[in-house]
Coordinates of C-alpha atoms in Angstrom, one line a residue:
Chain A
M1 CA -48.4 27.5 46.0
T2 CA -44.8 26.5 45.6
R3 CA -42.7 29.0 44.8
S4 CA -39.0 29.4 43.6
S5 CA -36.5 31.1 46.1
A6 CA -36.3 34.1 43.9
M7 CA -40.0 34.6 43.8
R8 CA -40.2 34.1 47.5
A9 CA -37.5 36.7 48.0
A10 CA -39.4 39.0 45.8
Y11 CA -42.5 38.5 47.9
A12 CA -40.6 39.3 51.0
L13 CA -39.0 42.4 49.4
T14 CA -42.6 43.8 48.1
G15 CA -44.4 42.8 51.4
L16 CA -47.2 41.5 49.4
N17 CA -48.4 39.2 52.4
D18 CA -47.6 41.7 54.9
P19 CA -50.5 43.4 57.2
S20 CA -49.8 46.8 55.5
M21 CA -51.3 45.6 52.5
G22 CA -54.7 45.8 54.0
D23 CA -57.5 43.4 53.0
E24 CA -58.4 42.1 49.4
R25 CA -59.9 45.4 48.2
E26 CA -57.2 47.8 49.7
R27 CA -54.3 45.6 48.5
D28 CA -56.0 45.6 44.7
V29 CA -55.9 49.7 45.3
I30 CA -52.4 49.7 46.4
L31 CA -51.4 47.4 43.5
R32 CA -53.0 49.7 41.1
S33 CA -51.7 52.6 42.7
Y34 CA -48.0 51.3 42.0
S35 CA -49.1 50.6 38.8
F36 CA -50.1 54.1 38.0
A37 CA -46.7 55.4 40.0
L38 CA -44.5 52.8 37.9
V39 CA -46.0 54.3 34.5
L40 CA -45.8 58.0 35.8
A41 CA -42.1 57.2 36.7
M42 CA -41.3 55.9 33.0
F43 CA -42.8 59.1 31.6
L44 CA -40.5 61.4 34.1
G45 CA -37.5 59.1 33.2
F46 CA -38.1 60.0 29.4
L47 CA -38.6 63.7 30.3
A48 CA -35.4 63.6 32.6
S49 CA -33.5 62.1 29.8
I50 CA -34.5 64.9 27.4
L51 CA -33.6 67.7 30.0
L52 CA -30.2 66.1 30.7
A53 CA -29.4 65.7 27.0
V54 CA -30.6 69.4 26.6
V55 CA -28.4 70.7 29.2
G56 CA -25.4 68.8 27.6
L57 CA -24.9 65.6 29.7
G58 CA -24.4 63.7 26.4
L59 CA -24.7 60.2 26.6
W60 CA -25.1 60.3 30.4
S61 CA -28.7 61.6 29.8
I62 CA -29.8 57.9 28.7
V63 CA -29.1 56.8 32.7
P64 CA -32.8 57.7 33.8
I65 CA -34.1 55.3 30.9
F66 CA -32.1 52.5 32.3
V67 CA -33.3 53.5 35.9
V68 CA -36.8 53.4 35.2
G69 CA -36.5 50.4 32.8
I70 CA -35.5 48.2 35.7
P71 CA -38.9 48.2 37.3
S72 CA -40.5 47.4 33.9
W73 CA -38.1 44.4 33.4
A74 CA -38.7 43.2 36.8
A75 CA -42.4 43.3 36.1
I76 CA -42.1 41.2 33.1
W77 CA -40.0 38.8 35.1
F78 CA -42.5 38.6 38.2
A79 CA -45.5 38.4 36.0
A80 CA -43.8 35.5 34.0
K81 CA -43.2 33.6 37.0
E82 CA -46.8 33.9 37.9
G83 CA -47.9 32.6 34.5
V84 CA -48.6 35.8 33.0
D85 CA -46.8 37.0 29.6
L86 CA -47.0 40.9 30.0
V87 CA -45.5 41.5 26.5
A88 CA -47.9 39.1 24.7
L89 CA -50.7 41.1 26.4
L90 CA -49.5 44.2 24.8
D91 CA -50.8 42.9 21.5
K92 CA -54.4 43.3 23.2
A93 CA -53.9 46.7 23.9
S94 CA -56.5 49.1 22.5
K95 CA -55.6 51.0 19.1
S96 CA -55.7 54.3 20.7
R97 CA -53.4 53.3 23.5
T98 CA -50.9 51.5 20.9
R99 CA -51.1 54.7 18.9
L100 CA -50.3 56.8 22.2
M101 CA -47.4 54.6 23.1
W102 CA -45.6 54.9 19.5
A103 CA -46.3 58.6 19.5
G104 CA -44.5 58.9 22.9
T105 CA -41.7 56.6 21.8
F106 CA -41.1 58.4 18.5
G107 CA -41.4 61.8 20.2
F108 CA -38.8 60.9 22.7
I109 CA -36.4 59.8 20.2
L110 CA -36.8 62.7 18.2
L111 CA -36.4 65.3 21.2
W112 CA -33.6 63.2 23.0
G113 CA -31.8 62.6 19.6
G114 CA -32.2 65.9 18.6
A115 CA -30.9 67.3 21.5
L116 CA -28.0 65.0 21.4
S117 CA -27.3 65.8 17.9
F118 CA -27.3 69.3 18.2
H119 CA -24.6 69.1 21.0
I120 CA -22.4 67.0 18.9
L121 CA -22.9 69.2 15.7
M122 CA -22.7 72.5 17.4
G123 CA -20.1 71.7 20.1
N124 CA -22.3 73.1 22.7
P125 CA -25.7 72.0 24.1
L126 CA -29.1 73.6 23.5
V127 CA -29.1 75.1 26.9
D128 CA -25.5 75.6 28.2
I129 CA -25.8 75.9 32.1
R130 CA -22.1 75.4 32.5
I131 CA -21.9 73.4 35.8
D132 CA -18.4 73.7 37.2
I133 CA -18.0 71.5 40.3
G134 CA -14.1 71.6 40.3
D135 CA -11.7 70.1 42.6
D136 CA -12.1 72.3 45.5
A137 CA -15.9 72.4 46.0
G138 CA -15.1 72.1 49.8
L139 CA -17.7 71.6 52.8
G140 CA -20.1 74.1 51.6
P141 CA -22.0 72.1 48.9
V142 CA -22.0 68.9 50.8
L143 CA -23.3 70.7 53.8
G144 CA -25.9 72.6 51.6
G145 CA -26.8 69.3 50.4
G146 CA -27.3 67.6 53.6
I147 CA -29.4 70.4 55.1
G148 CA -31.6 70.4 52.1
A149 CA -32.1 66.5 52.2
V150 CA -33.1 66.8 55.9
V151 CA -35.5 69.8 55.3
G152 CA -37.1 67.8 52.2
L153 CA -37.4 64.6 54.3
V154 CA -39.2 66.6 57.2
A155 CA -41.6 68.3 54.7
A156 CA -42.2 65.1 52.9
I157 CA -43.2 63.4 56.2
V158 CA -45.2 66.3 57.1
A159 CA -47.2 66.4 53.8
L160 CA -47.7 62.4 54.0
K161 CA -49.1 62.7 57.4
A162 CA -51.6 65.6 56.4
R163 CA -52.7 63.7 53.5
S164 CA -53.3 60.7 55.6
R165 CA -55.5 62.8 58.2
K166 CA -57.3 64.3 55.2
T167 CA -58.0 60.7 53.8
Q168 CA -59.2 59.5 57.2
R169 CA -61.6 62.2 57.3
Q170 CA -63.0 61.7 54.0
L171 CA -63.4 57.9 54.6
A172 CA -65.1 58.6 58.1
A173 CA -67.4 61.0 56.1
A174 CA -68.3 58.4 53.5
D175 CA -69.7 55.9 56.2
D176 CA -73.5 55.9 55.4
D177 CA -74.3 53.6 58.1
Chain B
M1 CA -61.6 45.3 41.7
P2 CA -64.5 47.5 40.3
P3 CA -67.6 45.3 39.0
D4 CA -67.7 45.2 35.1
T5 CA -71.3 44.5 35.2
S6 CA -74.3 45.7 36.7
A7 CA -75.2 43.7 39.8
W8 CA -77.6 44.0 42.6
V9 CA -76.1 43.7 46.0
G10 CA -78.3 42.8 48.9
V11 CA -75.6 43.1 51.6
R12 CA -76.9 46.5 53.1
E13 CA -80.4 45.3 53.5
R14 CA -79.4 41.9 55.1
R15 CA -77.0 43.5 57.4
K16 CA -79.5 46.1 58.6
D17 CA -82.0 43.2 59.1
R18 CA -79.5 41.3 61.1
G19 CA -78.9 44.7 63.2
L20 CA -75.3 45.1 62.5
T21 CA -73.2 48.1 61.5
Q22 CA -70.9 48.4 58.7
A23 CA -68.0 48.2 61.4
Q24 CA -69.5 45.4 63.0
L25 CA -69.9 43.3 59.8
A26 CA -66.5 44.6 58.5
Q27 CA -64.7 43.1 61.8
L28 CA -66.5 39.8 61.6
A29 CA -65.6 39.3 57.9
G30 CA -62.1 40.3 58.5
V31 CA -62.0 43.5 56.3
S32 CA -61.9 47.1 56.8
R33 CA -65.2 49.2 57.0
Q34 CA -64.4 51.1 54.0
T35 CA -64.5 47.5 51.9
I36 CA -67.8 46.8 53.4
I37 CA -69.1 50.3 52.2
S38 CA -67.6 49.7 48.7
I39 CA -69.5 46.4 48.4
E40 CA -72.7 47.8 49.6
R41 CA -72.5 50.4 46.9
G42 CA -71.6 48.0 44.3
D43 CA -68.1 49.9 43.7
Y44 CA -66.2 46.6 44.6
A45 CA -66.8 42.8 43.6
P46 CA -65.5 40.7 46.4
S47 CA -63.6 37.5 45.9
V48 CA -65.5 34.2 46.4
Y49 CA -63.9 33.6 49.7
L50 CA -64.9 37.0 51.0
A51 CA -68.4 36.9 49.5
L52 CA -68.7 33.5 51.4
R53 CA -67.6 34.9 54.6
I54 CA -70.0 37.8 54.3
A55 CA -73.0 35.5 53.5
A56 CA -71.8 33.4 56.7
Q57 CA -72.0 36.4 58.8
L58 CA -75.3 37.4 57.7
D59 CA -76.7 33.9 57.8
S60 CA -77.6 34.0 54.0
T61 CA -76.2 32.7 50.9
V62 CA -73.9 34.4 48.1
E63 CA -76.8 33.9 45.5
E64 CA -79.0 35.7 48.0
L65 CA -76.7 38.7 48.5
F66 CA -75.1 39.1 45.1
H67 CA -76.3 38.5 41.8
L68 CA -76.1 40.2 38.1
E69 CA -78.8 42.5 36.9
G70 CA -81.4 40.8 34.8
E71 CA -81.1 37.3 36.5
P72 CA -83.7 36.1 38.6
S73 CA -83.1 36.5 42.4

């Protein structure tokens, strides 16, 4: 299959043909897993925007929406390059799914817009947590943040390893040869 | 991808007739043991190419190993 240089780069970036994608079934599961993760990230992005608006970050609260929007636009672009119109396929969504999507969209607009409007009209956010970084933050917050990041990374690696061992035990138990 | 129609899968029976374990068939077909398990349970419909490889390793045909419910075997 002849691909453009942009698509070759996309494939290389994603590692779609890398051995870590497993066999065809494993690749299918992996891609569905990431699809679920993308949708979850979008909802978390909406939630983050609302929370940031609630605590008074104003228009900066829209940043999470742009951040989670980038993967969505990338997916639309990638699919189009492979001959699939994701936007047109949305017309085939079930009525219940369409209703849920519109309810979520309007709900977000109401909550986010409401929080921003409150801040603008009242002069203070819904929840004023009064973050004051200041000019002389010093080494303390930087050091604390660094230590926290390392601890978090180690904890994530340990949790992933434990999850992998559990999955391997479950897979071994499933063998009914 | 999970099959969206009922299908009869005769891979397990044929594999046992040939004296192969799931792990052995998986290695011969170039997939993981879990994939063979999923296929035998009817939880995963293999691609045409994988079905052909499995049939070749079991000295059988795709039509003998996989067919839709209600169709003559």
